[in-house]
Amino acid sequence: MHLHKYEKIWMTFGIAALVVFLSIVGVSAFSHEQHTPAGGIETIDPEKVKETAPFNEPGVKQLDEDTYQATIVAMAFAYEAPELKVPVGKEVIFKLTSTDVVHSFTIDNTNVNMMVVPGQVTTKSYTFKEPGKYLILCNEYCGTGHHYMFAEIEVTEE
Amino acid sequence: MSAIAQKKGFGSALWDWLTTVDHKKIAILYLASGGFFFVVGGIEAMLIRIQLAVPDNSFLSAGLYNEILTMHGTTMIFLAAMPILFGYMNAVVPLQIGARDVAFPFLNSLGFWLFFFGGIFLNLSWFMGGAPDAGWTSYASLSLYSPGHGIDFYALGLQISGAGTYIAGINFLVTIINMRAPGMTYMRMPLFTWTTFVASALILFAFPPLTIGLFFLIFDRMFGANFFDHTMGGNTIIWEHLFWIFGHPEVYILILPAFGIFSEIFAIFSRKRLFGYSAMVFATVLIGFLGFMVWAHHMFTVGLGPTANAIFAVATMAIAVPTGVKIFNWLLTIWGGSIKVTTPMLYALGFIPSFVAGGVTGVMQAAAPLDYQLHDSYFIVAHFHYVIVGGVVLAILAGLHLYWPLMFNTMLSEKLGKITFWFFFLGFHATFFIQHFLGLMGMPRRVYTFIEGQGWDLFNFISSMGAILMAIGVIVLVINIVMTTVKNVPVGNDPWKDGRTLEWAIPQPVPFYNFKRTPLVRGLDTFWIEKQEGNKEGMSYAEPLSDIHMPNNSFIPFVMSLGLFIAAFGALYNGEKAWAVPVLVIGLGITLASMATRSLKDDHGYHIHKEDLMDHKGGNY
């Protein structure tokens, strides 16, 4: 089969790009420390959320020097978490569950976006880089009050 | 024989439509009912855009908005796009492969009536206590919580129409495998037949998960089961998996026939053989295959973990490769062709940039980390409207112009067609292009209103204005159809003058038995070959004239579907009304009795005799 010179160059380039691309995705997926799913491992009785730790005391808690845990309960159509205030530059572990339907937990301008599934505990860790007020909203359609479901998190300077 | 030429009264004409098993008439039934639902879904879309035109609007209440939103998606996918495509498949595929009908004419009719009754049942929800309101995806925990009967209508209606779709899919598979004329090898099949074949295979594997999901939902809601109820040990995420294992192939079920229509159009109006035919076939099959391995990209934020997300991200991006092959082949088909910019060609030319835009945003979303920011924002809304409207709906409108003379022996006005195109095309881009930016600015989808002063006001207003342009386009199209039908100027076969495949070779109006003698297919684009060789008749034949075996019309498919329609009301009101269980039993009884009748009563059909065939010209020309 005769191939034109440019055709050969383009095909080599295309295939090489594909190989490089797939390798990067593959390696970064498998070499990543965290192999476990972000949700679905830890379960919770959705009718006893209020009695189960840590959801019996929702809010921000300092775990150690550099780690904070924010525990939040999502329900139609609000997030139950009194005064979300975390310091900038510290790791914040968000732990969420829902008491009724599937919601989501999205912090605007960040990579935090997860479905909050009833009966399961969803976890995500994130370190805020800029202080300020961030909007939290539910983007998983959850009923007539879906558009009212939002909250705010304040990231403070140390 | 001569009965077909007689003028009929209204009653007998109606009876003929209700009982027909002729693929050409079923095509018209699909097109008409799909068109009706398309208008219904379009009106729902307009209501959505009116509500979102200005901030803090109270044109619709939140509850009603959610119902309209749900019904818009459900109607457009299940009751408009798929049936209209089935209409084209029915009208074109048997003729394209040189067959006298589909493999199972009775099932063809049954498939239509199941879809029709399912669609009617779903839409009756508007008049019987409220429509479904959990979105077209109907995620389980929300759909279990939804009060009233809306979701019950959704589950039962889709179950009935889904059965019809499944039957139609099997029918086309068997037809294309078994009914091809001599010489029509797989690698000589026109692209529309190929895409129909692959789409039917997708239906075969994609619809069972939906059926199972819907049965679980029906049993959870109406008969006290707990498949999805997390408080009783069920799992809500199972619904998402079942739905998307169906739902992702579903979009390929829609887009592949659309690709087929455009492949035909590019070849016809560039007056060139389709560039890279075998690569096109391979790409079609590959898209169909990969379509089953990507469903979890709808669920990146569920929390499946980075490994699962990475695998599904890569599989999703891989689909861009065969799709890119197709795009380049279309471009190279046009390149150097003797191009005629007719209305169908105009749609096809508009399709390429629109669909590429939709494909590019698709690859963006396939990158899981980016999807975390795009998930359920208006960016997603913009993306899927670019592929569904920019791909499927443009194909449906192009196909309407292209195949109208094949189905009705008269041509839609080219002038009005082009006016429709420009209104629709510009309106479409005005409506949806800007929604990408709304999404990037943070506007979530499925919100019934938004607060003023977030920078979304102007863009939402522009989007709504675009929707009005699209509506004007559709109104012009309706005027076009009415005017064309009233004028009814017969055009004969090959009205585009450049038809390449068998469906354009057959005399018009198409005789009810299609081919007097089964044609012999001498290559890809067989009609083109015959025309090049100066064959006035346009066909070579594979057999001498002989008797033709035809199926009898049957009213059983209608009754069978009606039974399920009645039974659905029984299921819906189970545990609420005293008459529910009897109605359920009676409805299922009607269906089972008609099935028994069909099985026990022999129906051998009839023969058209050779002598009668010789007199019958079949067509006006």
Short mmCIF file of C-alpha atoms in Angstrom, two decimals, chain B residues 319-603:
data_model
loop_
_atom_site.label_atom_id
_atom_site.label_comp_id
_atom_site.label_asym_id
_atom_site.label_seq_id
_atom_site.Cartn_x
_atom_site.Cartn_y
_atom_site.Cartn_z
CA ILE B 319 -15.73 7.18 20.33
CA ALA B 320 -14.46 10.44 18.90
CA VAL B 321 -12.17 8.44 16.60
CA PRO B 322 -14.78 6.58 14.47
CA THR B 323 -16.97 9.67 14.55
CA GLY B 324 -14.07 11.73 13.25
CA VAL B 325 -13.56 9.15 10.49
CA LYS B 326 -17.16 9.73 9.46
CA ILE B 327 -16.86 13.51 9.48
CA PHE B 328 -13.76 13.42 7.28
CA ASN B 329 -15.35 10.94 4.89
CA TRP B 330 -18.34 13.24 4.46
CA LEU B 331 -16.07 16.19 3.82
CA LEU B 332 -14.12 14.19 1.25
CA THR B 333 -17.36 13.07 -0.37
CA ILE B 334 -18.24 16.73 -0.94
CA TRP B 335 -14.72 17.60 -2.02
CA GLY B 336 -14.50 17.66 -5.77
CA GLY B 337 -18.14 16.71 -6.14
CA SER B 338 -20.60 18.38 -8.47
CA ILE B 339 -22.60 19.86 -5.63
CA LYS B 340 -26.28 20.75 -5.76
CA VAL B 341 -27.34 22.73 -2.72
CA THR B 342 -30.89 21.47 -2.34
CA THR B 343 -32.77 21.68 0.94
CA PRO B 344 -31.58 18.26 2.19
CA MET B 345 -28.01 19.15 1.20
CA LEU B 346 -28.34 22.46 3.03
CA TYR B 347 -29.30 20.59 6.19
CA ALA B 348 -26.41 18.21 5.67
CA LEU B 349 -23.96 21.08 5.26
CA GLY B 350 -25.35 22.72 8.40
CA PHE B 351 -25.11 19.44 10.25
CA ILE B 352 -21.31 19.07 9.99
CA PRO B 353 -20.22 22.16 11.97
CA SER B 354 -23.13 21.81 14.42
CA PHE B 355 -22.42 18.19 15.16
CA VAL B 356 -18.67 18.71 15.40
CA ALA B 357 -19.33 21.40 18.01
CA GLY B 358 -21.48 18.96 19.97
CA GLY B 359 -18.83 16.26 19.62
CA VAL B 360 -16.06 18.52 20.85
CA THR B 361 -17.98 19.49 23.99
CA GLY B 362 -18.65 15.77 24.43
CA VAL B 363 -14.94 15.04 24.57
CA MET B 364 -14.54 17.92 27.04
CA GLN B 365 -17.08 16.32 29.35
CA ALA B 366 -15.47 12.93 28.89
CA ALA B 367 -12.47 14.26 30.82
CA ALA B 368 -13.68 13.29 34.30
CA PRO B 369 -11.92 16.08 36.23
CA LEU B 370 -13.43 18.73 33.98
CA ASP B 371 -16.78 17.02 34.18
CA TYR B 372 -16.74 17.70 37.93
CA GLN B 373 -17.19 21.34 37.02
CA LEU B 374 -19.59 20.86 34.13
CA HIS B 375 -21.81 18.18 35.63
CA ASP B 376 -25.50 19.15 35.56
CA SER B 377 -24.78 22.69 34.45
CA TYR B 378 -26.24 24.35 31.37
CA PHE B 379 -23.07 23.32 29.54
CA ILE B 380 -24.49 19.79 29.51
CA VAL B 381 -27.82 21.09 28.22
CA ALA B 382 -25.98 22.90 25.42
CA HIS B 383 -23.93 19.80 24.60
CA PHE B 384 -26.75 17.33 24.21
CA HIS B 385 -28.91 19.76 22.30
CA TYR B 386 -26.00 20.27 19.90
CA VAL B 387 -25.79 16.54 19.22
CA ILE B 388 -29.50 15.78 19.32
CA VAL B 389 -30.82 18.87 17.51
CA GLY B 390 -27.68 19.56 15.49
CA GLY B 391 -27.46 15.88 14.56
CA VAL B 392 -30.74 14.00 14.87
CA VAL B 393 -33.28 16.76 14.29
CA LEU B 394 -31.40 18.21 11.32
CA ALA B 395 -31.33 14.67 9.89
CA ILE B 396 -35.05 14.30 10.50
CA LEU B 397 -35.77 17.57 8.69
CA ALA B 398 -33.34 16.73 5.89
CA GLY B 399 -34.88 13.27 5.59
CA LEU B 400 -38.34 14.79 5.47
CA HIS B 401 -37.42 16.72 2.32
CA LEU B 402 -35.33 13.92 0.84
CA TYR B 403 -37.83 11.10 1.34
CA TRP B 404 -41.11 13.04 0.98
CA PRO B 405 -41.29 12.24 -2.76
CA LEU B 406 -40.52 8.61 -1.99
CA MET B 407 -43.34 8.40 0.54
CA PHE B 408 -45.94 10.65 -1.08
CA ASN B 409 -44.90 11.00 -4.74
CA THR B 410 -44.81 14.77 -4.45
CA MET B 411 -42.14 17.22 -3.44
CA LEU B 412 -42.01 19.69 -0.57
CA SER B 413 -41.35 23.25 -1.71
CA GLU B 414 -37.62 23.85 -1.94
CA LYS B 415 -38.08 27.56 -1.37
CA LEU B 416 -40.05 27.18 1.85
CA GLY B 417 -37.71 24.39 2.85
CA LYS B 418 -34.74 26.70 2.66
CA ILE B 419 -36.59 29.37 4.65
CA THR B 420 -37.30 26.73 7.31
CA PHE B 421 -33.65 25.74 7.31
CA TRP B 422 -32.34 29.24 7.90
CA PHE B 423 -34.82 30.06 10.65
CA PHE B 424 -34.28 26.73 12.34
CA PHE B 425 -30.52 26.65 11.95
CA LEU B 426 -29.87 30.20 13.13
CA GLY B 427 -32.46 29.85 15.88
CA PHE B 428 -30.85 26.62 17.02
CA HIS B 429 -27.40 28.18 17.35
CA ALA B 430 -28.81 31.30 19.00
CA THR B 431 -30.66 29.16 21.52
CA PHE B 432 -27.97 26.70 22.48
CA PHE B 433 -24.56 28.19 21.72
CA ILE B 434 -24.96 30.72 24.47
CA GLN B 435 -26.01 28.04 26.93
CA HIS B 436 -22.42 26.76 26.95
CA PHE B 437 -21.43 30.04 28.56
CA LEU B 438 -24.39 30.02 30.94
CA GLY B 439 -23.14 26.63 32.10
CA LEU B 440 -19.57 27.84 32.52
CA MET B 441 -20.93 30.81 34.48
CA GLY B 442 -22.50 28.35 36.89
CA MET B 443 -26.14 28.10 35.90
CA PRO B 444 -27.37 24.63 36.93
CA ARG B 445 -29.79 22.75 34.70
CA ARG B 446 -33.34 21.93 35.71
CA VAL B 447 -33.96 25.11 37.69
CA TYR B 448 -37.35 26.68 37.12
CA THR B 449 -36.18 30.24 37.60
CA PHE B 450 -33.09 32.21 38.53
CA ILE B 451 -32.32 35.30 40.55
CA GLU B 452 -31.66 38.60 38.81
CA GLY B 453 -28.19 40.07 38.54
CA GLN B 454 -26.00 36.97 38.34
CA GLY B 455 -24.97 37.82 34.80
CA TRP B 456 -27.37 35.25 33.35
CA ASP B 457 -30.22 37.58 32.38
CA LEU B 458 -29.10 38.64 28.90
CA PHE B 459 -27.91 35.21 27.79
CA ASN B 460 -31.12 33.53 28.89
CA PHE B 461 -33.10 36.17 27.00
CA ILE B 462 -31.06 35.62 23.82
CA SER B 463 -31.55 31.87 24.20
CA SER B 464 -35.32 32.33 24.39
CA MET B 465 -35.32 34.58 21.31
CA GLY B 466 -33.46 31.84 19.43
CA ALA B 467 -36.18 29.38 20.39
CA ILE B 468 -38.73 31.67 18.74
CA LEU B 469 -36.75 31.54 15.49
CA MET B 470 -36.80 27.74 15.65
CA ALA B 471 -40.56 27.83 16.21
CA ILE B 472 -40.99 30.06 13.14
CA GLY B 473 -38.96 27.56 11.13
CA VAL B 474 -41.24 24.72 12.22
CA ILE B 475 -44.37 26.76 11.44
CA VAL B 476 -43.07 27.43 7.91
CA LEU B 477 -42.43 23.70 7.58
CA VAL B 478 -46.02 22.90 8.58
CA ILE B 479 -47.27 25.44 6.01
CA ASN B 480 -45.01 23.81 3.45
CA ILE B 481 -46.44 20.36 4.21
CA VAL B 482 -50.03 21.60 3.99
CA MET B 483 -49.43 23.45 0.71
CA THR B 484 -47.59 20.51 -0.83
CA THR B 485 -50.31 18.11 0.18
CA VAL B 486 -53.06 20.34 -1.22
CA LYS B 487 -51.24 20.87 -4.54
CA ASN B 488 -50.19 17.22 -4.74
CA VAL B 489 -48.15 17.44 -7.96
CA PRO B 490 -46.88 13.93 -8.76
CA VAL B 491 -43.14 13.78 -9.46
CA GLY B 492 -42.44 10.15 -10.28
CA ASN B 493 -39.37 8.19 -9.34
CA ASP B 494 -35.93 9.69 -8.94
CA PRO B 495 -37.22 13.25 -8.40
CA TRP B 496 -33.77 14.45 -7.30
CA LYS B 497 -32.41 13.12 -10.62
CA ASP B 498 -29.32 11.81 -8.89
CA GLY B 499 -30.68 8.91 -6.85
CA ARG B 500 -28.10 6.18 -6.44
CA THR B 501 -29.87 3.33 -4.72
CA LEU B 502 -32.84 1.05 -5.39
CA GLU B 503 -35.48 3.10 -3.60
CA TRP B 504 -35.23 5.75 -6.33
CA ALA B 505 -35.48 3.20 -9.14
CA ILE B 506 -38.89 1.89 -8.17
CA PRO B 507 -41.91 3.37 -10.05
CA GLN B 508 -44.06 5.93 -8.23
CA PRO B 509 -46.44 5.65 -6.53
CA VAL B 510 -44.75 2.55 -5.20
CA PRO B 511 -46.92 -0.51 -5.92
CA PHE B 512 -48.17 -2.16 -2.72
CA TYR B 513 -46.02 -5.22 -3.50
CA ASN B 514 -42.97 -3.00 -4.16
CA PHE B 515 -40.96 -4.93 -6.77
CA LYS B 516 -42.79 -6.74 -9.55
CA ARG B 517 -39.66 -8.79 -10.01
CA THR B 518 -36.90 -8.93 -7.43
CA PRO B 519 -34.05 -6.75 -8.65
CA LEU B 520 -30.49 -7.87 -9.16
CA VAL B 521 -27.97 -5.71 -7.38
CA ARG B 522 -24.83 -5.23 -9.40
CA GLY B 523 -22.77 -3.12 -7.05
CA LEU B 524 -22.78 -0.35 -4.53
CA ASP B 525 -25.14 2.39 -5.77
CA THR B 526 -26.84 -0.06 -8.12
CA PHE B 527 -29.34 2.44 -9.59
CA TRP B 528 -26.45 4.77 -10.46
CA ILE B 529 -24.69 1.92 -12.26
CA GLU B 530 -27.81 1.12 -14.28
CA LYS B 531 -28.29 4.78 -15.19
CA GLN B 532 -24.66 5.11 -16.26
CA GLU B 533 -25.12 2.14 -18.55
CA GLY B 534 -28.20 3.70 -20.09
CA ASN B 535 -30.71 1.25 -18.66
CA LYS B 536 -34.01 3.17 -19.04
CA GLU B 537 -35.80 0.92 -16.59
CA GLY B 538 -33.17 1.51 -13.92
CA MET B 539 -33.13 -2.08 -12.71
CA SER B 540 -31.84 -5.46 -13.68
CA TYR B 541 -33.91 -8.40 -12.53
CA ALA B 542 -32.97 -11.54 -10.70
CA GLU B 543 -36.05 -13.59 -11.52
CA PRO B 544 -38.81 -14.04 -14.10
CA LEU B 545 -42.27 -12.69 -13.34
CA SER B 546 -44.13 -15.00 -10.96
CA ASP B 547 -46.82 -15.00 -8.28
CA ILE B 548 -46.20 -12.77 -5.28
CA HIS B 549 -47.11 -13.88 -1.79
CA MET B 550 -48.63 -11.08 0.30
CA PRO B 551 -49.69 -10.90 3.97
CA ASN B 552 -53.28 -10.12 4.92
CA ASN B 553 -54.13 -6.98 6.84
CA SER B 554 -54.82 -7.56 10.51
CA PHE B 555 -56.64 -5.77 13.30
CA ILE B 556 -55.00 -7.96 15.94
CA PRO B 557 -51.95 -5.72 16.58
CA PHE B 558 -54.25 -2.82 17.43
CA VAL B 559 -56.29 -4.94 19.85
CA MET B 560 -53.19 -6.47 21.41
CA SER B 561 -51.77 -3.01 22.13
CA LEU B 562 -55.14 -1.72 23.32
CA GLY B 563 -55.24 -4.54 25.87
CA LEU B 564 -51.93 -3.42 27.39
CA PHE B 565 -53.14 0.19 27.33
CA ILE B 566 -56.21 -0.82 29.38
CA ALA B 567 -54.15 -3.02 31.71
CA ALA B 568 -51.84 -0.09 32.42
CA PHE B 569 -54.72 1.85 33.98
CA GLY B 570 -55.38 -1.10 36.27
CA ALA B 571 -51.74 -1.20 37.37
CA LEU B 572 -51.69 2.57 37.83
CA TYR B 573 -54.60 2.62 40.28
CA ASN B 574 -53.65 -0.61 42.04
CA GLY B 575 -54.49 -0.43 45.76
CA GLU B 576 -56.34 2.81 45.29
CA LYS B 577 -59.46 2.03 43.32
CA ALA B 578 -61.64 -1.05 43.69
CA TRP B 579 -61.78 -1.55 39.93
CA ALA B 580 -58.01 -1.53 39.47
CA VAL B 581 -57.29 -5.25 39.63
CA PRO B 582 -60.28 -6.27 37.47
CA VAL B 583 -59.22 -3.72 34.83
CA LEU B 584 -55.65 -5.02 34.95
CA VAL B 585 -56.91 -8.57 34.46
CA ILE B 586 -59.33 -7.62 31.67
CA GLY B 587 -56.63 -5.65 29.82
CA LEU B 588 -54.09 -8.44 30.00
CA GLY B 589 -56.88 -10.86 29.06
CA ILE B 590 -57.56 -8.91 25.87
CA THR B 591 -53.87 -9.00 24.97
CA LEU B 592 -53.48 -12.70 25.73
CA ALA B 593 -56.70 -13.57 23.86
CA SER B 594 -55.53 -11.69 20.79
CA MET B 595 -52.15 -13.42 21.02
CA ALA B 596 -53.94 -16.77 21.19
CA THR B 597 -56.08 -15.83 18.20
CA ARG B 598 -53.00 -14.93 16.23
CA SER B 599 -51.32 -18.22 17.14
CA LEU B 600 -54.25 -20.57 16.66
CA LYS B 601 -55.87 -19.07 13.58
CA ASP B 602 -53.87 -19.75 10.45
CA ASP B 603 -53.43 -16.75 8.21
#
